[in-house]
Tab-separated table of C-alpha atoms in Angstrom:
chain	number	residue	atom	x	y	z
A	1	MET	CA	1.791	22.803	3.684
A	2	ILE	CA	2.745	21.180	0.373
A	3	VAL	CA	2.119	17.474	-0.236
A	4	VAL	CA	3.950	16.024	-3.242
A	5	GLY	CA	2.191	13.033	-4.794
A	6	GLY	CA	-1.225	11.884	-5.956
A	7	GLY	CA	-1.753	8.359	-4.623
A	8	ILE	CA	-3.290	7.139	-1.400
A	9	ALA	CA	-0.290	8.188	0.727
A	10	ALA	CA	-0.406	11.794	-0.514
A	11	CYS	CA	-4.196	12.142	-0.481
A	12	THR	CA	-4.682	10.730	3.000
A	13	VAL	CA	-1.932	12.990	4.391
A	14	ALA	CA	-3.509	16.020	2.675
A	15	LEU	CA	-6.917	15.146	4.131
A	16	ALA	CA	-5.457	14.593	7.611
A	17	LEU	CA	-3.719	17.982	7.473
A	18	ARG	CA	-6.958	19.670	6.406
A	19	ARG	CA	-8.818	18.092	9.343
A	20	ARG	CA	-6.227	19.747	11.569
A	21	GLY	CA	-6.980	23.146	10.037
A	22	CYS	CA	-3.930	23.374	7.799
A	23	GLN	CA	-3.943	25.028	4.376
A	24	VAL	CA	-2.736	22.366	1.944
A	25	THR	CA	-1.493	22.319	-1.642
A	26	ILE	CA	-1.133	18.928	-3.305
A	27	VAL	CA	1.278	18.777	-6.246
A	28	GLN	CA	0.478	15.826	-8.465
A	29	ALA	CA	2.218	14.867	-11.699
A	30	PRO	CA	-0.450	14.213	-14.358
A	31	GLY	CA	-0.665	10.991	-16.330
A	32	LEU	CA	1.939	8.903	-14.506
A	33	ALA	CA	1.956	5.389	-15.952
A	34	GLY	CA	2.120	2.699	-13.292
A	35	ALA	CA	0.524	4.573	-10.384
A	36	ALA	CA	0.249	2.027	-7.585
A	37	THR	CA	-3.014	2.992	-5.868
A	38	PRO	CA	-5.560	2.312	-8.648
A	39	ALA	CA	-3.570	-0.778	-9.685
A	40	SER	CA	-3.832	-2.422	-6.273
A	41	ALA	CA	-6.026	-5.428	-5.526
A	42	GLY	CA	-7.186	-3.643	-2.362
A	43	MET	CA	-6.624	-6.263	0.346
A	44	ILE	CA	-6.947	-5.064	3.939
A	45	ALA	CA	-5.146	-8.044	5.438
A	46	PRO	CA	-2.540	-7.157	8.078
A	47	GLN	CA	-2.156	-10.790	9.166
A	48	TYR	CA	-1.142	-11.964	5.678
A	49	GLU	CA	2.581	-12.132	4.906
A	50	SER	CA	3.278	-10.718	8.350
A	51	HIS	CA	4.218	-11.778	11.861
A	52	PRO	CA	4.027	-10.057	15.247
A	53	ALA	CA	7.834	-9.734	15.222
A	54	ASP	CA	7.635	-7.627	12.037
A	55	PRO	CA	7.775	-3.910	12.935
A	56	THR	CA	4.929	-3.161	10.521
A	57	PHE	CA	2.592	-5.799	11.982
A	58	ARG	CA	1.006	-3.727	14.746
A	59	LEU	CA	0.934	-0.727	12.420
A	60	GLY	CA	-1.080	-2.750	9.902
A	61	VAL	CA	-3.472	-4.126	12.507
A	62	ALA	CA	-4.129	-0.636	13.897
A	63	SER	CA	-4.628	0.824	10.421
A	64	ALA	CA	-7.049	-1.951	9.428
A	65	ARG	CA	-9.169	-1.064	12.467
A	66	LEU	CA	-9.471	2.485	11.141
A	67	TYR	CA	-10.821	1.339	7.778
A	68	PRO	CA	-14.598	1.256	8.421
A	69	GLU	CA	-14.539	4.862	9.669
A	70	PHE	CA	-12.058	5.877	6.954
A	71	VAL	CA	-14.220	4.525	4.126
A	72	SER	CA	-17.409	5.944	5.638
A	73	GLY	CA	-15.853	9.396	5.985
A	74	LEU	CA	-14.440	9.296	2.481
A	75	ASN	CA	-17.794	8.343	0.988
A	76	ALA	CA	-19.472	11.182	2.899
A	77	LEU	CA	-16.948	13.719	1.619
A	78	ALA	CA	-16.846	12.514	-1.959
A	79	GLY	CA	-20.376	11.243	-2.485
A	80	GLY	CA	-18.893	7.901	-3.463
A	81	GLU	CA	-19.851	4.302	-2.912
A	82	VAL	CA	-16.637	2.548	-1.950
A	83	GLU	CA	-17.611	-0.620	-0.072
A	84	LEU	CA	-15.428	-2.379	2.473
A	85	LEU	CA	-16.111	-6.080	1.966
A	86	GLY	CA	-15.360	-8.820	4.465
A	87	GLY	CA	-15.090	-12.502	3.657
A	88	GLY	CA	-11.705	-13.316	5.129
A	89	MET	CA	-8.727	-14.994	3.477
A	90	LEU	CA	-7.678	-18.603	2.937
A	91	VAL	CA	-3.918	-19.036	2.487
A	92	ALA	CA	-2.864	-22.361	0.983
A	93	ASN	CA	-0.225	-24.434	2.746
A	94	TYR	CA	1.267	-26.628	0.030
A	95	SER	CA	3.577	-28.578	2.329
A	96	SER	CA	3.965	-29.686	5.925
A	97	SER	CA	6.662	-27.055	6.419
A	98	GLU	CA	4.245	-24.321	5.308
A	99	ARG	CA	1.604	-25.761	7.620
A	100	GLU	CA	4.037	-25.693	10.539
A	101	ALA	CA	5.057	-22.108	9.764
A	102	ALA	CA	1.377	-21.138	9.578
A	103	ALA	CA	0.771	-22.737	12.972
A	104	VAL	CA	3.573	-20.642	14.452
A	105	ALA	CA	2.028	-17.521	12.905
A	106	VAL	CA	-1.375	-18.463	14.350
A	107	ARG	CA	0.052	-18.741	17.867
A	108	GLY	CA	1.721	-15.353	17.570
A	109	GLN	CA	-1.367	-13.669	16.152
A	110	ARG	CA	-3.690	-15.172	18.738
A	111	ALA	CA	-1.348	-13.869	21.437
A	112	GLU	CA	-2.096	-10.429	19.997
A	113	GLY	CA	-5.841	-11.011	20.310
A	114	LEU	CA	-6.392	-11.744	16.609
A	115	GLU	CA	-8.356	-14.547	14.995
A	116	ALA	CA	-6.434	-17.082	12.943
A	117	GLU	CA	-6.595	-20.838	12.451
A	118	VAL	CA	-5.041	-23.642	10.437
A	119	LEU	CA	-7.787	-25.644	8.725
A	120	ASP	CA	-7.643	-29.003	7.020
A	121	THR	CA	-8.694	-29.004	3.392
A	122	ALA	CA	-12.195	-30.327	4.072
A	123	ALA	CA	-12.914	-27.499	6.515
A	124	ALA	CA	-11.533	-24.897	4.102
A	125	LEU	CA	-13.713	-26.227	1.271
A	126	ARG	CA	-16.777	-25.667	3.401
A	127	ILE	CA	-15.805	-21.971	3.439
A	128	ASP	CA	-14.958	-21.866	-0.268
A	129	PRO	CA	-15.837	-24.891	-2.427
A	130	ALA	CA	-13.861	-23.411	-5.347
A	131	ALA	CA	-10.545	-23.691	-3.511
A	132	SER	CA	-8.075	-26.348	-4.567
A	133	ARG	CA	-8.254	-29.782	-2.980
A	134	ASP	CA	-4.619	-30.496	-3.827
A	135	VAL	CA	-3.097	-28.745	-0.801
A	136	ASP	CA	-1.896	-29.777	2.634
A	137	SER	CA	-4.071	-27.324	4.576
A	138	PHE	CA	-5.070	-23.659	4.753
A	139	LEU	CA	-4.365	-20.727	7.034
A	140	TRP	CA	-7.729	-19.060	7.751
A	141	LEU	CA	-7.754	-15.304	8.460
A	142	PRO	CA	-11.443	-14.442	8.972
A	143	ASP	CA	-11.008	-10.713	9.606
A	144	SER	CA	-9.323	-9.866	6.290
A	145	ALA	CA	-11.246	-7.455	4.052
A	146	ARG	CA	-10.965	-5.856	0.612
A	147	LEU	CA	-12.166	-2.931	-1.480
A	148	ASP	CA	-12.089	-1.666	-5.069
A	149	CYS	CA	-9.040	0.573	-5.388
A	150	ARG	CA	-10.116	2.198	-8.637
A	151	LEU	CA	-13.217	3.483	-6.882
A	152	LEU	CA	-11.061	4.381	-3.890
A	153	SER	CA	-8.746	6.473	-6.078
A	154	GLU	CA	-11.692	8.341	-7.590
A	155	ASN	CA	-13.129	9.009	-4.134
A	156	LEU	CA	-9.800	10.280	-2.818
A	157	ALA	CA	-9.560	12.789	-5.667
A	158	ARG	CA	-13.099	14.022	-5.068
A	159	ALA	CA	-12.509	14.285	-1.324
A	160	ILE	CA	-9.386	16.378	-1.935
A	161	ASP	CA	-11.429	18.835	-3.981
A	162	ALA	CA	-14.355	18.809	-1.534
A	163	THR	CA	-12.177	19.781	1.430
A	164	GLY	CA	-10.590	22.797	-0.214
A	165	VAL	CA	-7.133	21.367	-0.825
A	166	ARG	CA	-5.465	23.371	-3.576
A	167	ARG	CA	-4.500	21.095	-6.434
A	168	VAL	CA	-1.516	21.756	-8.709
A	169	SER	CA	-1.339	19.367	-11.659
A	170	ALA	CA	2.368	19.441	-12.473
A	171	ARG	CA	5.566	17.492	-11.925
A	172	ALA	CA	7.651	18.569	-8.948
A	173	VAL	CA	11.334	18.282	-9.866
A	174	GLY	CA	13.165	19.889	-6.958
A	175	LEU	CA	12.980	20.931	-3.344
A	176	THR	CA	13.563	24.581	-2.429
A	177	VAL	CA	15.012	25.738	0.886
A	178	GLU	CA	14.569	29.127	2.530
A	179	GLY	CA	16.346	30.046	5.745
A	180	GLY	CA	17.363	26.456	6.387
A	181	ARG	CA	13.792	25.166	6.010
A	182	ALA	CA	12.051	23.250	3.218
A	183	GLY	CA	9.961	26.050	1.787
A	184	GLY	CA	8.521	24.696	-1.435
A	185	VAL	CA	8.982	22.701	-4.593
A	186	ARG	CA	10.166	23.663	-8.053
A	187	LEU	CA	8.028	22.463	-10.965
A	188	ALA	CA	9.169	21.163	-14.327
A	189	ASP	CA	8.288	24.495	-15.963
A	190	GLY	CA	10.488	26.412	-13.504
A	191	ALA	CA	7.669	27.756	-11.335
A	192	VAL	CA	7.963	27.438	-7.553
A	193	VAL	CA	5.122	26.451	-5.236
A	194	LYS	CA	5.769	27.743	-1.729
A	195	GLY	CA	4.457	26.530	1.603
A	196	THR	CA	5.219	26.190	5.303
A	197	GLY	CA	6.711	22.743	4.755
A	198	VAL	CA	6.821	19.790	2.367
A	199	VAL	CA	5.521	16.238	2.769
A	200	LEU	CA	7.121	13.977	0.181
A	201	ALA	CA	4.554	11.278	-0.652
A	202	ALA	CA	5.164	10.608	-4.340
A	203	GLY	CA	5.429	6.830	-4.154
A	204	CYS	CA	8.230	5.273	-6.171
A	205	TRP	CA	8.944	8.673	-7.746
A	206	SER	CA	9.784	10.235	-4.360
A	207	ALA	CA	13.539	9.714	-4.656
A	208	GLY	CA	13.661	11.659	-7.933
A	209	LEU	CA	13.087	15.045	-6.292
A	210	ALA	CA	16.309	17.055	-6.621
A	211	GLY	CA	17.716	18.776	-3.566
A	212	LEU	CA	16.882	16.173	-0.952
A	213	PRO	CA	19.369	16.316	1.938
A	214	ARG	CA	20.086	12.583	1.746
A	215	ARG	CA	19.592	9.537	-0.413
A	216	LEU	CA	15.976	8.379	-0.218
A	217	PRO	CA	16.132	4.555	-0.483
A	218	VAL	CA	12.862	3.946	-2.346
A	219	ARG	CA	12.602	2.183	-5.698
A	220	PRO	CA	9.792	0.917	-7.965
A	221	VAL	CA	8.866	-2.767	-7.819
A	222	ARG	CA	6.362	-3.780	-10.472
A	223	GLY	CA	3.254	-5.775	-9.632
A	224	GLN	CA	1.251	-7.266	-12.498
A	225	ILE	CA	-2.442	-8.161	-12.173
A	226	LEU	CA	-4.904	-9.980	-14.425
A	227	ARG	CA	-8.660	-9.509	-14.254
A	228	LEU	CA	-10.336	-12.858	-14.811
A	229	ALA	CA	-13.939	-13.086	-16.011
A	230	SER	CA	-15.826	-16.193	-14.944
A	231	ALA	CA	-18.877	-16.915	-12.832
A	232	ARG	CA	-17.122	-20.084	-11.602
A	233	LEU	CA	-14.482	-18.172	-9.648
A	234	PRO	CA	-14.674	-17.752	-5.848
A	235	THR	CA	-17.161	-15.225	-4.491
A	236	GLY	CA	-16.304	-15.488	-0.799
A	237	PRO	CA	-12.856	-15.160	0.757
A	238	VAL	CA	-9.626	-14.122	-0.913
A	239	LEU	CA	-7.496	-17.121	-1.872
A	240	ALA	CA	-3.742	-16.688	-1.545
A	241	ASP	CA	-0.470	-18.559	-1.172
A	242	HIS	CA	2.624	-17.803	0.890
A	243	ALA	CA	4.469	-16.379	-2.130
A	244	GLY	CA	2.249	-13.323	-2.510
A	245	ARG	CA	-0.056	-14.717	-5.222
A	246	TYR	CA	-3.805	-14.323	-4.823
A	247	LEU	CA	-7.330	-14.384	-6.221
A	248	VAL	CA	-9.472	-11.477	-5.021
A	249	PRO	CA	-13.203	-11.884	-5.815
A	250	ARG	CA	-14.812	-9.225	-7.982
A	251	ALA	CA	-18.267	-9.051	-9.512
A	252	GLY	CA	-18.284	-11.594	-12.354
A	253	GLY	CA	-14.742	-12.807	-11.745
A	254	ALA	CA	-11.587	-12.089	-9.757
A	255	LEU	CA	-8.307	-10.196	-9.718
A	256	ALA	CA	-5.314	-12.489	-10.064
A	257	GLY	CA	-1.894	-11.348	-8.982
A	258	SER	CA	0.752	-10.453	-8.373
A	259	THR	CA	4.399	-10.257	-9.303
A	260	MET	CA	7.354	-8.521	-7.628
A	261	ASP	CA	9.471	-7.423	-10.595
A	262	GLU	CA	12.677	-5.408	-10.321
A	263	ALA	CA	12.008	-3.703	-13.646
A	264	GLY	CA	12.562	-0.019	-12.887
A	265	PHE	CA	9.952	2.445	-14.086
A	266	GLU	CA	8.454	0.031	-16.623
A	267	PRO	CA	4.735	-0.602	-15.994
A	268	GLU	CA	4.252	-3.158	-18.770
A	269	VAL	CA	2.429	-6.461	-18.402
A	270	THR	CA	4.709	-9.228	-19.660
A	271	ASP	CA	4.126	-12.710	-21.024
A	272	VAL	CA	6.310	-14.105	-18.229
A	273	GLY	CA	4.244	-12.260	-15.650
A	274	ARG	CA	0.973	-13.487	-17.099
A	275	ALA	CA	2.196	-17.081	-17.138
A	276	SER	CA	3.522	-17.009	-13.576
A	277	ILE	CA	0.268	-15.543	-12.257
A	278	ARG	CA	-1.759	-18.122	-14.199
A	279	ASP	CA	0.294	-20.999	-12.809
A	280	ALA	CA	0.011	-19.736	-9.240
A	281	VAL	CA	-3.735	-19.081	-9.200
A	282	ARG	CA	-4.479	-22.368	-11.002
A	283	ARG	CA	-2.946	-24.115	-7.984
A	284	LEU	CA	-5.190	-22.071	-5.684
A	285	CYS	CA	-8.384	-22.539	-7.672
A	286	PRO	CA	-8.587	-24.928	-10.654
A	287	ALA	CA	-11.340	-22.846	-12.285
A	288	ALA	CA	-8.956	-19.907	-12.475
A	289	GLY	CA	-6.842	-21.798	-14.962
A	290	GLU	CA	-9.743	-21.854	-17.429
A	291	ALA	CA	-10.980	-18.279	-16.925
A	292	ALA	CA	-10.295	-15.707	-19.631
A	293	ALA	CA	-8.444	-12.515	-18.711
A	294	ASP	CA	-10.385	-9.500	-19.978
A	295	ALA	CA	-7.902	-6.912	-18.647
A	296	ALA	CA	-4.375	-6.666	-17.284
A	297	TRP	CA	-2.294	-3.892	-15.735
A	298	ALA	CA	0.777	-3.232	-13.624
A	299	GLY	CA	1.493	-0.888	-10.750
A	300	LEU	CA	4.843	0.377	-9.506
A	301	ARG	CA	5.030	-0.094	-5.757
A	302	PRO	CA	7.341	2.164	-3.718
A	303	VAL	CA	9.608	-0.257	-1.848
A	304	SER	CA	12.268	0.866	0.616
A	305	ASP	CA	15.624	-0.841	1.049
A	306	ASP	CA	14.418	-2.715	4.145
A	307	GLY	CA	10.814	-3.144	3.000
A	308	SER	CA	9.269	-0.907	5.671
A	309	PRO	CA	7.655	2.535	5.270
A	310	ILE	CA	9.605	5.759	5.593
A	311	VAL	CA	7.650	8.360	7.543
A	312	GLY	CA	8.243	11.456	9.617
A	313	PRO	CA	10.652	14.389	9.606
A	314	ASP	CA	14.029	14.609	7.987
A	315	PRO	CA	16.556	14.810	10.842
A	316	ASP	CA	18.617	17.539	9.167
A	317	LEU	CA	16.244	19.673	7.111
A	318	GLU	CA	13.448	21.362	9.006
A	319	GLY	CA	10.057	21.332	7.320
A	320	LEU	CA	10.685	18.220	5.201
A	321	HIS	CA	8.627	15.137	6.044
A	322	TYR	CA	8.410	11.725	4.365
A	323	ALA	CA	5.397	9.504	3.670
A	324	THR	CA	6.688	6.931	1.224
A	325	GLY	CA	8.083	3.418	0.860
A	326	TYR	CA	4.788	1.738	1.771
A	327	GLY	CA	5.497	-1.153	-0.614
A	328	ARG	CA	2.790	-3.790	-1.010
A	329	SER	CA	0.991	-2.455	2.074
A	330	GLY	CA	0.169	1.042	0.862
A	331	ILE	CA	-3.602	0.594	0.843
A	332	LEU	CA	-3.552	-1.050	4.270
A	333	LEU	CA	-1.197	1.388	6.011
A	334	ALA	CA	-2.242	4.729	4.539
A	335	PRO	CA	-5.042	5.737	6.958
A	336	LEU	CA	-2.904	5.364	10.088
A	337	LEU	CA	0.334	6.652	8.578
A	338	ALA	CA	-1.511	9.755	7.350
A	339	GLU	CA	-2.515	10.597	10.924
A	340	ILE	CA	1.044	10.061	12.151
A	341	VAL	CA	2.636	12.155	9.393
A	342	ALA	CA	0.106	14.986	9.768
A	343	ASP	CA	0.743	15.208	13.505
A	344	LEU	CA	4.499	15.190	13.044
A	345	ALA	CA	4.348	17.799	10.269
A	346	LEU	CA	2.467	20.106	12.656
A	347	ALA	CA	4.859	19.406	15.567
A	348	ARG	CA	2.263	17.367	17.453
A	349	GLU	CA	2.826	14.079	19.231
A	350	PRO	CA	1.250	11.239	17.230
A	351	GLY	CA	-0.807	8.648	19.025
A	352	ALA	CA	1.123	5.709	17.579
A	353	GLU	CA	4.714	4.510	17.505
A	354	TRP	CA	6.567	5.655	14.396
A	355	GLN	CA	10.269	5.939	15.274
A	356	ALA	CA	11.136	2.552	13.748
A	357	PHE	CA	10.087	3.974	10.373
A	358	SER	CA	12.154	7.175	10.456
A	359	ILE	CA	14.564	7.758	7.594
A	360	ASP	CA	17.491	8.054	9.979
A	361	ARG	CA	17.511	4.252	10.303
A	362	PHE	CA	19.406	4.290	6.992
A	363	GLU	CA	22.189	6.538	8.325
A	364	GLY	CA	24.787	3.836	7.783
A	365	VAL	CA	24.094	3.797	4.040
A	366	ALA	CA	26.365	5.992	1.950
A	367	ALA	CA	24.381	8.686	0.182
A	368	ALA	CA	24.992	10.906	-2.808
A	369	VAL	CA	23.685	14.239	-1.549
A	370	ARG	CA	22.574	16.900	-4.023
A	371	SER	CA	22.623	20.566	-3.116
A	372	PRO	CA	19.118	21.982	-2.651
A	373	ASP	CA	17.899	24.937	-4.668
A	374	ARG	CA	18.216	28.177	-2.720
A	375	GLU	CA	15.698	30.967	-2.941
């Protein structure tokens, strides 16, 4: 089986296929600027920016529950030291309308057996004294966790090598079809890598593979992050707002993010992005406004047209499977989606619902279809 991609989606699928006894080749383009996985802030927070009515909500909750075992297994394979840190998340409600919306979310999440609570500012400050006092209230999500995604990326690469996955460092440019089945990928130098099937998990670059049987509605959305250095920044929970801005504690400081920029394949950090992040996190934590940024970067998230992942088989081309479009939730969703995709790629019944995330939900969208390469 061939897996195209090099981020968390591709690596977790490759590892899941290997656990099922499959021979796997991962084809990874070297030196891609803007790779999303190492750029992520690493929040494992399925209750944030989500609601039980959202089709990805239960998927995220189930995937988060896999994380302790996932991280432990990855560390054992790779000899790494990725640490899953708790601490929870405080989400600022800046107005009564945000407080009321948070209360509705709490009722829905508690109905699902999850912990959530709306706290007044005094109660929130007892959890994190560095949080802003100039807010209406806070949504408290005590089960949220986080990890260091740069360490995670390194561990994933080592685990791939440790499990005997064949690695091809090259850019896949086209799909090849043999006997009506996806049989391999063509590389930029003209070489062909053959396999029993293809899992397309190349993040925001997935749609660029020539020969796909349909339009793949995935595009890059840039997220900019600043690393702030200050001992005065929060060391406990993540602080966030309802617009997707956050402060994630790190040793000696915090990660401050993030933007959602429709900027194509441009992974630059911009002055506008820096300023907007600064303004947002200053509202969350006054000390963040004074902290120096000692690093900044941007990642290109793979976002689908409806914001949900695209997983599972292509309905028309046998042997082609998708694992892309994870958006801002790639770190959270990858462990569970990898198990689902691996089962489907091997014609097994997955143990979780996935049909809502099939690519055929976009059938009503007109597509420019390119003819696949024929061997």
